Amino acid sequence: MKILLVAVNAKYIHSNPAVFSLKACAGTYQSYVDVLEFTINQPPSFLLREIYKKHPDVIAFSCYIWNRTIIEQVIKDLRKILPDTDLWAGGPEVSFQAHSIIRLWGLRGVMAGPGENAFCHLAASYVNGTADRLPAVLDQHTIPVRPLDEIPFWYDNMENFSHRIVYYESSRGCPFSCSYCLSSIDRTMDFRSVSRVCRELDFFLEQKTAQVKFVDRTFNCKKEHALPILSHILAHDNGITNFHFEITADLLDEDYFALLAQMRPGAVQLEIGVQSTCARTLDEIRRKMDFEKTAAAVRRICSRHNIHVHLDLIAGLPFEDLLTFQTSFNDVYALCPHQLQLGFLKVLSGSGMERHAGTYSLLYTAQPPYEVLSTKWLSYDQICRLKQIEEVLELYYNSGQFAHTLTFLCTFFATAYDMYDSLACWFESHRLCAVQSSRVRKYEILLEFGCGRISRMALDTAPDRQICMLKEYLAYDFYLREHVRNRPDFALPMDCWKDTIQNHLIEEAKTHTLFPILDGCSYRELTKALHPEVFRSIFEQPVLVFFCYEKRDPLTRNAMIQKIRLPDHSAPAE
């Protein structure tokens, strides 16, 4: 008997905790179970061949919105080449429409909801020859759900997860009722015991795993669960592993803040779903959030410069038109998160949003990911406009490579939204949408856009100085990330500063006061390890900045810098 669990991930770096959890829960039947992982970027014909080579008796697919299309295609062809193989599916994409999926795909059955006990029962039935008694739908009504604390830890061999994100689950369910989320259907919460979680996290710490991403829907919903886990991470930090949590910021209190303030930079990152700041919208989607409290928490966390903060917005929610969305965008942007994800409403099968789609005149794509096309408040034209803004936001803000330049350019617009809207329109008019540009070209594009804006806005002042400042900010951002010898065209000439730079490098080679990390490096070695740049416009006086790439900021990946203020009279004649 050969039972095959198949996962199709969005990217290679991702893994699928569901299939490994199911196999671990098969108990004495594990030896009959094999796992295959693919990505949606691989052709269906490849998946078909690799699955066929296993000649399984049973195949069970893990189904989500990102892989439904390719799995459906593969299943239809598997029925032709493996006609005697029983096909099953599980996961959120099939759990809420199990009977129609069985008919549509020609499946033997569906495992709906948490599947650990269901799969164990399925494996036992096939091995023991009683599979003909299995009902078409295995769910909590036919098979009891196994408590989370009884599910085995399956990460005993990390070879399969090398250079990949490791996912971990310390709780299931969510106490909230957001209508766009499947977690709102069953608000039952189940927690893995804190002692067990800490033991299992120790394994990742000992293995020096790069990142552990908690899949808990709201990690901090129960303080007596979350706080001890964070305390354990702080006490046992290995200097390498990063832990990612989805939290609700307005649940944080002084105990959380005191603990988070002590974390090593890069040890923890927090994802916070704001979704909207429109009170009517939040009320309609049944999302309880105190934005003022959330904003205060985000500012407080960010002020410590030790935790990466990721904030989410959702476009297409009820009662949010383009104007109110702009307000939401500006509200969240003002918090200066490290990342701001502009997402679009997904109308998931079984969700409250799906049930009210008619009331909201909500149109969405027929195929996964069932993304919003228009609503009573947002037209398709406006959705397209927001899509273009999403593209430039990802390219420029979320890359983290243009922080100082964007802050400067924002002063030439009424709001941050206006700047990104204008940049998106500029991309479209210059046919740059969906075009892959080189690293340097991205800076050049921003320069061209910025120069045009400055020239139009600086009618009463000389724009030359502001364009010079724009070039300096671009150079500053460029060298924070890029250790290159060839100077980009937008970087101002440094020839006149050659002697000043050389003298400071000679002094640093003697004392190593600026960069003790380079202690022992000779003058020649320092010229290779450091990049010097003099900025005359963006500071109050000329400043020599040394960029050091030996050690980077764990949050931003920026180079270490040291600034040396130069006397105003030191500026040579050009």
Coordinates of C-alpha atoms in Angstrom, one line a residue:
M1 CA 0.0 0.0 0.0
K2 CA 1.4 3.4 -1.1
I3 CA -0.2 6.6 0.1
L4 CA 1.1 9.8 -1.3
L5 CA 0.6 13.3 0.2
V6 CA 1.1 16.1 -2.4
A7 CA 1.8 19.8 -1.7
V8 CA 2.1 22.5 -4.3
N9 CA 3.7 25.6 -2.8
A10 CA 3.7 29.1 -4.1
K11 CA 7.5 29.3 -4.1
Y12 CA 10.4 26.9 -3.4
I13 CA 11.3 28.8 -0.3
H14 CA 7.9 27.9 1.2
S15 CA 7.1 24.6 2.8
N16 CA 3.7 22.9 3.5
P17 CA 3.3 22.1 7.2
A18 CA -0.1 20.4 6.6
V19 CA 1.3 17.4 4.7
F20 CA 4.1 16.8 7.2
S21 CA 1.6 17.1 10.1
L22 CA -0.6 14.5 8.5
K23 CA 2.2 12.1 8.0
A24 CA 3.4 12.5 11.5
C25 CA -0.2 11.8 12.8
A26 CA -0.4 8.5 10.7
G27 CA 1.4 6.8 13.7
T28 CA 2.1 3.2 13.0
Y29 CA 1.0 3.7 9.3
Q30 CA 3.7 6.3 8.6
S31 CA 5.8 3.8 6.7
Y32 CA 3.1 3.6 4.0
V33 CA 3.1 7.4 3.5
D34 CA 5.3 9.4 1.3
V35 CA 5.4 13.2 0.7
L36 CA 6.0 15.1 -2.6
E37 CA 6.3 18.9 -2.7
F38 CA 6.2 21.0 -5.8
T39 CA 5.7 24.7 -6.7
I40 CA 3.1 26.4 -8.8
N41 CA 6.0 27.5 -11.1
Q42 CA 6.6 24.0 -12.3
P43 CA 4.6 22.8 -15.3
P44 CA 1.6 20.4 -14.6
S45 CA 3.2 17.8 -16.9
F46 CA 6.2 17.7 -14.5
L47 CA 3.9 17.1 -11.5
L48 CA 2.1 14.5 -13.4
R49 CA 5.3 12.5 -14.3
E50 CA 6.7 12.7 -10.8
I51 CA 3.5 11.6 -9.1
Y52 CA 3.1 8.8 -11.7
K53 CA 6.6 7.5 -10.9
K54 CA 5.5 6.7 -7.4
H55 CA 2.7 4.5 -8.6
P56 CA 0.6 5.3 -5.4
D57 CA -2.5 3.5 -4.4
V58 CA -3.9 6.6 -2.8
I59 CA -3.1 10.3 -3.4
A60 CA -4.2 13.2 -1.1
F61 CA -3.7 16.8 -2.3
S62 CA -3.3 19.8 0.0
C63 CA -5.5 22.6 -1.6
Y64 CA -5.3 26.3 -1.2
I65 CA -6.2 29.3 -3.4
W66 CA -2.7 29.6 -4.9
N67 CA -2.6 25.9 -6.1
R68 CA -6.2 25.0 -6.8
T69 CA -6.0 25.6 -10.6
I70 CA -2.9 23.4 -11.1
I71 CA -4.1 20.7 -8.8
E72 CA -7.4 20.5 -10.6
Q73 CA -5.6 20.1 -13.9
V74 CA -3.2 17.4 -12.6
I75 CA -6.1 15.5 -10.9
K76 CA -8.0 15.3 -14.2
D77 CA -5.0 13.8 -16.0
L78 CA -4.2 11.5 -13.1
R79 CA -7.6 9.9 -13.4
K80 CA -6.6 8.9 -17.0
I81 CA -3.1 7.4 -16.3
L82 CA -3.8 6.0 -12.8
P83 CA -7.5 5.0 -13.0
D84 CA -7.3 2.6 -10.1
T85 CA -5.7 5.2 -7.7
D86 CA -8.0 6.7 -5.1
L87 CA -7.8 10.5 -5.1
W88 CA -8.5 12.7 -2.0
A89 CA -8.2 16.4 -1.3
G90 CA -8.1 18.5 1.8
G91 CA -7.4 22.1 2.9
P92 CA -9.4 25.3 3.0
E93 CA -10.0 25.5 -0.7
V94 CA -12.1 22.3 -0.7
S95 CA -13.3 22.0 2.9
F96 CA -16.3 24.3 2.5
Q97 CA -17.6 22.9 -0.8
A98 CA -16.6 19.2 -0.3
H99 CA -19.5 17.5 -2.1
S100 CA -19.3 19.7 -5.2
I101 CA -15.5 19.3 -5.4
I102 CA -15.9 15.5 -5.2
R103 CA -18.3 15.6 -8.2
L104 CA -16.3 18.1 -10.2
W105 CA -12.9 16.6 -9.8
G106 CA -13.9 12.9 -9.6
L107 CA -12.5 12.4 -6.2
R108 CA -12.9 9.4 -3.8
G109 CA -13.4 12.0 -1.0
V110 CA -12.4 15.1 0.8
M111 CA -10.9 15.6 4.3
A112 CA -12.6 18.8 5.5
G113 CA -11.2 21.0 8.3
P114 CA -8.3 19.9 10.6
G115 CA -7.2 16.6 9.0
E116 CA -4.7 14.9 11.3
N117 CA -7.2 12.4 12.8
A118 CA -9.1 12.1 9.5
F119 CA -5.9 11.2 7.6
C120 CA -4.8 8.7 10.3
H121 CA -8.2 7.0 10.0
L122 CA -7.9 7.1 6.2
A123 CA -4.4 5.5 6.2
A124 CA -5.5 2.8 8.6
S125 CA -8.5 2.0 6.5
Y126 CA -6.5 1.5 3.3
V127 CA -3.8 -0.5 5.0
N128 CA -6.3 -2.7 6.8
G129 CA -8.5 -3.2 3.7
T130 CA -11.6 -1.4 4.9
A131 CA -11.3 1.8 2.7
D132 CA -14.7 0.9 1.1
R133 CA -16.3 1.9 4.4
L134 CA -14.9 5.4 4.4
P135 CA -17.5 8.2 3.9
A136 CA -16.9 10.6 1.0
V137 CA -16.4 13.5 3.5
L138 CA -14.2 13.1 6.5
D139 CA -14.8 16.0 8.9
Q140 CA -15.2 16.7 12.6
H141 CA -18.7 15.1 12.4
T142 CA -17.4 11.8 11.2
I143 CA -13.9 11.8 12.8
P144 CA -13.1 13.7 16.1
V145 CA -10.5 16.5 15.7
R146 CA -7.2 15.7 17.4
P147 CA -6.2 18.4 20.0
L148 CA -3.3 20.5 18.8
D149 CA -1.2 19.5 21.8
E150 CA -1.4 15.9 20.8
I151 CA 0.0 16.4 17.2
P152 CA 3.6 15.2 17.0
F153 CA 6.5 17.5 16.2
W154 CA 7.5 16.6 12.7
Y155 CA 10.7 18.6 12.2
D156 CA 13.1 15.9 13.2
N157 CA 15.1 16.1 10.0
M158 CA 15.9 19.6 8.8
E159 CA 17.5 18.6 5.6
N160 CA 14.2 18.9 3.7
F161 CA 13.9 22.5 5.0
S162 CA 17.3 23.8 4.2
H163 CA 17.1 27.4 2.9
R164 CA 13.3 27.4 3.3
I165 CA 10.9 29.1 5.6
V166 CA 9.9 26.8 8.5
Y167 CA 6.2 27.1 9.6
Y168 CA 5.1 26.4 13.1
E169 CA 1.7 26.3 14.8
S170 CA 1.2 27.0 18.5
S171 CA -2.5 27.8 18.3
R172 CA -5.5 27.2 16.0
G173 CA -8.5 29.3 15.5
C174 CA -9.1 33.0 16.0
P175 CA -11.2 34.8 18.6
F176 CA -12.3 37.4 16.1
S177 CA -15.1 37.3 13.5
C178 CA -13.7 39.2 10.4
S179 CA -16.1 38.4 7.6
Y180 CA -13.4 38.1 4.9
C181 CA -11.5 35.3 6.9
L182 CA -12.3 31.6 7.1
S183 CA -11.0 31.6 10.7
S184 CA -14.2 33.5 11.6
I185 CA -16.4 30.5 10.8
D186 CA -15.3 28.5 13.8
R187 CA -14.1 30.7 16.6
T188 CA -13.0 27.7 18.7
M189 CA -9.4 28.2 20.0
D190 CA -7.0 25.4 20.6
F191 CA -3.5 25.9 22.0
R192 CA -0.3 23.8 22.1
S193 CA 1.0 23.8 25.7
V194 CA 3.6 26.5 26.4
S195 CA 6.1 24.0 27.8
R196 CA 5.9 21.9 24.6
V197 CA 6.2 24.9 22.3
C198 CA 9.3 26.1 24.1
R199 CA 10.9 22.6 23.8
E200 CA 10.2 22.5 20.1
L201 CA 11.5 26.1 19.5
D202 CA 14.7 25.0 21.2
F203 CA 15.1 22.5 18.4
F204 CA 15.0 25.3 15.8
L205 CA 17.4 27.4 17.9
E206 CA 19.8 24.5 18.1
Q207 CA 19.6 23.9 14.4
K208 CA 20.2 27.6 13.8
T209 CA 17.1 27.8 11.5
A210 CA 17.0 31.1 9.6
Q211 CA 13.3 31.8 10.1
V212 CA 10.4 30.2 11.9
K213 CA 7.1 31.6 10.8
F214 CA 4.2 31.1 13.2
V215 CA 1.0 30.4 11.4
D216 CA -1.2 31.3 14.4
R217 CA -4.0 33.7 13.2
T218 CA -3.6 36.0 16.2
F219 CA -0.5 34.9 18.2
N220 CA -1.1 37.3 21.1
C221 CA -4.8 36.7 21.6
K222 CA -4.0 34.8 24.9
K223 CA -1.4 36.6 27.0
E224 CA -0.6 33.6 29.3
H225 CA 0.2 31.7 26.1
A226 CA 2.1 34.3 24.0
L227 CA 4.1 36.1 26.7
P228 CA 6.0 33.0 28.0
I229 CA 6.9 32.0 24.5
L230 CA 8.3 35.4 23.7
S231 CA 10.2 35.3 27.0
H232 CA 11.7 32.0 26.1
I233 CA 12.8 33.3 22.7
L234 CA 14.5 36.3 24.4
A235 CA 16.2 34.1 27.0
H236 CA 17.5 31.5 24.4
D237 CA 18.2 33.8 21.4
N238 CA 21.0 32.2 19.3
G239 CA 21.8 35.4 17.4
I240 CA 20.5 33.9 14.1
T241 CA 16.9 32.7 14.1
N242 CA 14.1 35.1 13.3
F243 CA 10.6 34.4 14.5
H244 CA 7.6 35.8 12.6
F245 CA 4.2 36.4 14.3
E246 CA 0.8 37.8 13.2
I247 CA -0.5 39.8 16.1
T248 CA -3.2 42.3 17.0
A249 CA -1.4 45.5 18.1
D250 CA -4.1 46.9 20.3
L251 CA -3.9 43.9 22.6
L252 CA -0.3 44.7 23.5
D253 CA 0.3 46.0 27.0
E254 CA 3.2 47.1 29.1
D255 CA 4.4 43.5 29.7
Y256 CA 4.6 42.9 25.9
F257 CA 6.3 46.3 25.3
A258 CA 8.9 45.6 28.0
L259 CA 9.7 42.2 26.5
L260 CA 9.8 43.3 22.9
A261 CA 12.1 46.2 23.7
Q262 CA 14.8 43.7 24.8
M263 CA 14.8 41.6 21.7
R264 CA 17.9 41.4 19.5
P265 CA 17.5 43.4 16.3
G266 CA 16.1 40.9 13.8
A267 CA 15.1 38.3 16.3
V268 CA 11.4 39.0 15.9
Q269 CA 9.2 40.4 13.2
L270 CA 5.5 41.3 13.6
E271 CA 2.8 41.3 11.0
I272 CA -0.2 43.5 11.9
G273 CA -3.4 43.5 9.9
V274 CA -4.9 47.0 10.0
Q275 CA -6.9 46.4 6.8
S276 CA -8.8 49.7 7.0
T277 CA -9.1 52.8 9.2
C278 CA -12.6 53.5 8.1
A279 CA -14.9 53.0 11.1
R280 CA -17.9 52.1 9.0
T281 CA -15.9 49.5 7.1
L282 CA -14.4 47.9 10.3
D283 CA -17.9 47.7 11.8
E284 CA -19.3 46.1 8.7
I285 CA -16.6 43.4 8.5
R286 CA -16.9 42.8 12.2
R287 CA -13.3 43.6 12.8
K288 CA -12.7 45.0 16.3
M289 CA -9.7 47.4 16.3
D290 CA -8.8 50.5 18.1
F291 CA -6.7 52.2 15.4
E292 CA -5.4 55.0 17.7
K293 CA -4.2 52.3 20.1
T294 CA -2.8 50.3 17.2
A295 CA -1.0 53.3 15.8
A296 CA 0.5 54.1 19.2
A297 CA 1.7 50.5 19.6
V298 CA 3.3 50.5 16.2
R299 CA 5.1 53.8 16.8
R300 CA 6.4 52.6 20.1
I301 CA 7.7 49.3 18.7
C302 CA 9.3 51.0 15.7
S303 CA 11.0 53.6 17.9
R304 CA 13.2 50.9 19.3
H305 CA 14.6 50.0 15.9
N306 CA 14.9 46.3 16.8
I307 CA 11.7 44.7 15.4
H308 CA 10.6 44.5 11.7
V309 CA 7.0 45.7 11.5
H310 CA 4.8 44.7 8.5
L311 CA 1.3 46.3 8.2
D312 CA -1.5 45.2 5.9
L313 CA -4.3 47.0 4.1
I314 CA -7.1 45.4 2.1
A315 CA -8.6 47.2 -0.9
G316 CA -12.2 46.4 -1.8
L317 CA -13.8 46.1 1.6
P318 CA -17.5 47.2 2.0
F319 CA -18.2 50.9 2.5
E320 CA -14.6 51.9 1.5
D321 CA -14.5 54.0 -1.7
L322 CA -11.4 55.4 -3.3
L323 CA -11.4 58.5 -1.0
T324 CA -11.7 56.6 2.2
F325 CA -9.1 54.1 1.0
Q326 CA -6.7 57.0 0.5
T327 CA -7.3 58.0 4.1
S328 CA -6.6 54.4 5.2
F329 CA -3.4 54.4 3.1
N330 CA -2.1 57.7 4.5
D331 CA -3.0 56.7 8.0
V332 CA -1.0 53.5 7.8
Y333 CA 1.9 55.0 5.8
A334 CA 2.4 57.7 8.4
L335 CA 3.3 54.9 10.9
C336 CA 6.4 54.2 8.8
P337 CA 6.3 50.4 8.9
H338 CA 9.2 48.5 7.3
Q339 CA 6.6 47.0 4.9
L340 CA 3.2 48.1 3.9
Q341 CA 1.3 45.4 2.0
L342 CA -1.5 46.7 -0.2
G343 CA -3.6 43.6 -0.6
F344 CA -6.9 43.1 -2.4
L345 CA -10.0 41.4 -1.0
K346 CA -10.3 37.7 -1.6
V347 CA -13.8 36.3 -1.5
L348 CA -13.2 32.9 0.0
S349 CA -15.6 30.1 -0.2
G350 CA -17.5 29.7 3.0
S351 CA -16.7 33.2 4.3
G352 CA -19.2 35.8 5.4
M353 CA -18.0 38.0 2.6
E354 CA -19.1 35.4 0.1
R355 CA -22.6 35.3 1.7
H356 CA -22.9 39.1 1.4
A357 CA -21.4 39.5 -2.0
G358 CA -24.8 40.4 -3.5
T359 CA -25.5 43.0 -0.9
Y360 CA -22.2 44.7 -1.7
S361 CA -22.5 44.3 -5.5
L362 CA -19.2 42.5 -5.0
L363 CA -17.8 41.1 -8.2
Y364 CA -14.7 38.9 -8.1
T365 CA -12.7 36.6 -10.3
A366 CA -14.2 33.2 -11.1
Q367 CA -10.8 31.5 -10.6
P368 CA -8.6 31.5 -7.5
P369 CA -7.6 33.7 -5.7
Y370 CA -11.2 35.0 -6.1
E371 CA -9.9 38.6 -6.0
V372 CA -12.2 41.6 -6.0
L373 CA -13.0 43.2 -9.4
S374 CA -15.5 45.8 -8.2
T375 CA -17.8 46.7 -5.4
K376 CA -20.7 49.1 -4.8
W377 CA -18.0 51.6 -3.7
L378 CA -15.1 50.9 -6.0
S379 CA -15.2 50.5 -9.8
Y380 CA -13.0 48.2 -11.8
D381 CA -11.2 51.3 -13.1
Q382 CA -10.4 52.3 -9.6
I383 CA -9.3 48.7 -8.7
C384 CA -6.9 48.8 -11.7
R385 CA -5.6 52.2 -10.5
L386 CA -4.9 50.7 -7.0
K387 CA -3.2 47.7 -8.7
Q388 CA -0.7 50.1 -10.3
I389 CA -0.1 51.8 -7.0
E390 CA 0.5 48.4 -5.5
E391 CA 3.2 47.7 -8.1
V392 CA 5.2 50.9 -7.4
L393 CA 4.7 50.6 -3.6
E394 CA 6.3 47.1 -3.8
L395 CA 9.1 48.3 -6.0
Y396 CA 10.1 51.4 -4.1
Y397 CA 8.7 51.3 -0.6
N398 CA 8.7 47.7 0.3
S399 CA 12.1 47.0 -1.2
G400 CA 13.5 49.4 1.5
Q401 CA 16.1 50.7 -0.9
F402 CA 14.8 54.2 -1.4
A403 CA 13.7 55.3 2.1
H404 CA 15.4 58.7 2.2
T405 CA 14.6 59.6 -1.4
L406 CA 10.9 58.8 -0.9
T407 CA 10.7 60.8 2.2
F408 CA 12.2 63.8 0.3
L409 CA 9.9 63.4 -2.7
C410 CA 6.9 63.1 -0.5
T411 CA 7.4 66.8 0.5
F412 CA 6.4 67.7 -3.1
F413 CA 2.9 66.1 -2.7
A414 CA -0.1 66.7 -0.6
T415 CA -0.1 63.2 0.8
A416 CA 1.9 59.9 0.5
Y417 CA -1.0 58.4 -1.5
D418 CA -0.8 61.3 -4.0
M419 CA 2.9 60.6 -4.5
Y420 CA 2.4 56.9 -5.2
D421 CA -0.6 57.6 -7.4
S422 CA 1.4 60.1 -9.4
L423 CA 4.3 57.6 -9.7
A424 CA 2.0 54.9 -10.8
C425 CA 0.5 57.2 -13.5
W426 CA 4.1 58.1 -14.6
F427 CA 4.9 54.4 -14.9
E428 CA 1.9 53.8 -17.1
S429 CA 2.6 56.8 -19.3
H430 CA 6.2 55.6 -19.8
R431 CA 5.2 52.0 -20.3
L432 CA 7.1 50.8 -17.3
C433 CA 4.4 48.7 -15.7
A434 CA 5.4 45.0 -15.2
V435 CA 8.9 45.8 -16.8
Q436 CA 11.9 44.3 -15.0
S437 CA 14.5 47.0 -14.5
S438 CA 18.0 46.7 -13.3
R439 CA 19.0 47.9 -9.8
V440 CA 20.6 51.1 -11.1
R441 CA 17.7 51.7 -13.6
K442 CA 15.2 51.8 -10.7
Y443 CA 17.1 54.7 -9.2
E444 CA 17.3 56.5 -12.5
I445 CA 13.5 56.1 -13.0
L446 CA 12.9 57.7 -9.7
L447 CA 15.3 60.5 -10.6
E448 CA 13.4 61.1 -13.9
F449 CA 10.1 61.1 -12.1
G450 CA 11.3 63.3 -9.3
C451 CA 13.0 65.9 -11.6
G452 CA 9.7 66.3 -13.5
R453 CA 7.8 66.8 -10.3
I454 CA 10.3 69.3 -8.8
S455 CA 10.4 71.3 -12.0
R456 CA 6.6 71.7 -11.9
M457 CA 6.4 72.4 -8.2
A458 CA 9.4 74.7 -7.6
L459 CA 8.1 77.6 -9.7
D460 CA 9.0 80.2 -7.2
T461 CA 12.4 78.8 -6.2
A462 CA 15.4 77.6 -8.1
P463 CA 14.8 73.9 -8.7
D464 CA 18.5 73.2 -9.3
R465 CA 19.3 72.9 -5.6
Q466 CA 16.3 70.6 -5.0
I467 CA 17.3 68.4 -7.9
C468 CA 20.8 68.3 -6.5
M469 CA 19.3 67.2 -3.2
L470 CA 17.3 64.5 -5.0
K471 CA 20.4 63.2 -6.6
E472 CA 22.2 63.1 -3.2
Y473 CA 19.4 61.3 -1.5
L474 CA 19.4 58.8 -4.4
A475 CA 23.2 58.3 -4.0
Y476 CA 22.8 58.0 -0.2
D477 CA 20.2 55.3 -0.6
F478 CA 22.1 53.6 -3.3
Y479 CA 25.3 53.2 -1.3
L480 CA 23.5 52.1 1.8
R481 CA 22.7 49.0 -0.2
E482 CA 25.1 48.7 -3.1
H483 CA 28.9 48.1 -2.7
V484 CA 30.0 48.9 -6.3
R485 CA 33.0 50.6 -7.9
N486 CA 31.2 52.1 -10.9
R487 CA 29.5 55.3 -9.9
P488 CA 26.0 55.7 -11.1
D489 CA 25.3 58.7 -13.4
F490 CA 23.2 60.4 -10.8
A491 CA 26.0 60.4 -8.2
L492 CA 27.7 63.8 -8.1
P493 CA 31.4 64.1 -8.9
M494 CA 33.8 63.4 -6.0
D495 CA 37.1 64.4 -7.7
C496 CA 37.3 67.7 -5.8
W497 CA 37.1 65.8 -2.5
K498 CA 39.8 63.3 -3.3
D499 CA 42.5 64.7 -0.9
T500 CA 39.9 65.2 2.0
I501 CA 38.8 61.6 1.6
Q502 CA 42.3 60.3 1.4
N503 CA 43.4 62.1 4.6
H504 CA 40.5 60.6 6.6
L505 CA 41.2 57.1 5.3
I506 CA 44.9 57.5 6.3
E507 CA 43.8 58.5 9.8
E508 CA 41.3 55.7 10.0
A509 CA 44.0 53.2 9.0
K510 CA 46.0 54.4 12.0
T511 CA 43.3 54.6 14.6
H512 CA 40.3 52.5 13.5
T513 CA 38.0 54.7 15.6
L514 CA 35.2 54.8 13.1
F515 CA 35.0 51.1 12.3
P516 CA 36.6 49.0 15.0
I517 CA 35.2 45.9 13.2
L518 CA 37.9 46.6 10.5
D519 CA 40.7 46.8 13.0
G520 CA 43.9 45.7 11.4
C521 CA 43.0 46.7 7.9
S522 CA 45.6 48.7 6.1
Y523 CA 44.9 51.9 4.1
R524 CA 44.7 49.9 0.9
E525 CA 42.3 47.4 2.5
L526 CA 40.1 50.1 3.8
T527 CA 39.7 51.6 0.3
K528 CA 38.2 48.3 -0.7
A529 CA 36.0 47.7 2.4
L530 CA 34.6 51.3 2.6
H531 CA 32.8 53.6 0.2
P532 CA 33.3 57.3 0.9
E533 CA 30.9 59.9 -0.4
V534 CA 30.6 63.6 0.4
F535 CA 27.1 65.1 0.6
R536 CA 26.8 68.9 0.3
S537 CA 23.1 69.5 0.1
I538 CA 21.2 67.1 2.3
F539 CA 22.9 68.0 5.5
E540 CA 23.4 71.4 7.1
Q541 CA 27.0 71.5 6.0
P542 CA 29.3 69.2 3.9
V543 CA 29.4 65.7 5.4
L544 CA 31.7 62.9 4.5
V545 CA 29.9 59.5 4.9
F546 CA 31.8 56.2 5.0
F547 CA 29.6 53.2 4.1
C548 CA 30.8 49.9 5.5
Y549 CA 29.5 46.7 4.1
E550 CA 31.3 44.3 6.5
K551 CA 28.2 44.2 8.8
R552 CA 24.7 45.3 7.8
D553 CA 21.7 46.4 9.7
P554 CA 19.7 43.2 10.5
L555 CA 16.3 45.0 9.9
T556 CA 17.0 47.1 6.8
R557 CA 20.1 45.3 5.3
N558 CA 21.7 48.7 5.0
A559 CA 25.4 49.3 5.4
M560 CA 26.9 50.6 8.6
I561 CA 27.8 54.3 8.2
Q562 CA 29.9 56.9 10.0
K563 CA 29.5 60.6 9.3
I564 CA 32.3 63.2 9.5
R565 CA 31.2 66.8 9.3
L566 CA 33.5 68.9 7.2
P567 CA 34.0 72.7 7.7
D568 CA 31.9 74.8 5.3
H569 CA 35.1 76.4 4.0
S570 CA 36.5 72.9 3.2
A571 CA 34.4 72.7 0.1
P572 CA 36.8 73.1 -2.9
A573 CA 35.9 75.3 -5.7
E574 CA 34.4 73.3 -8.6

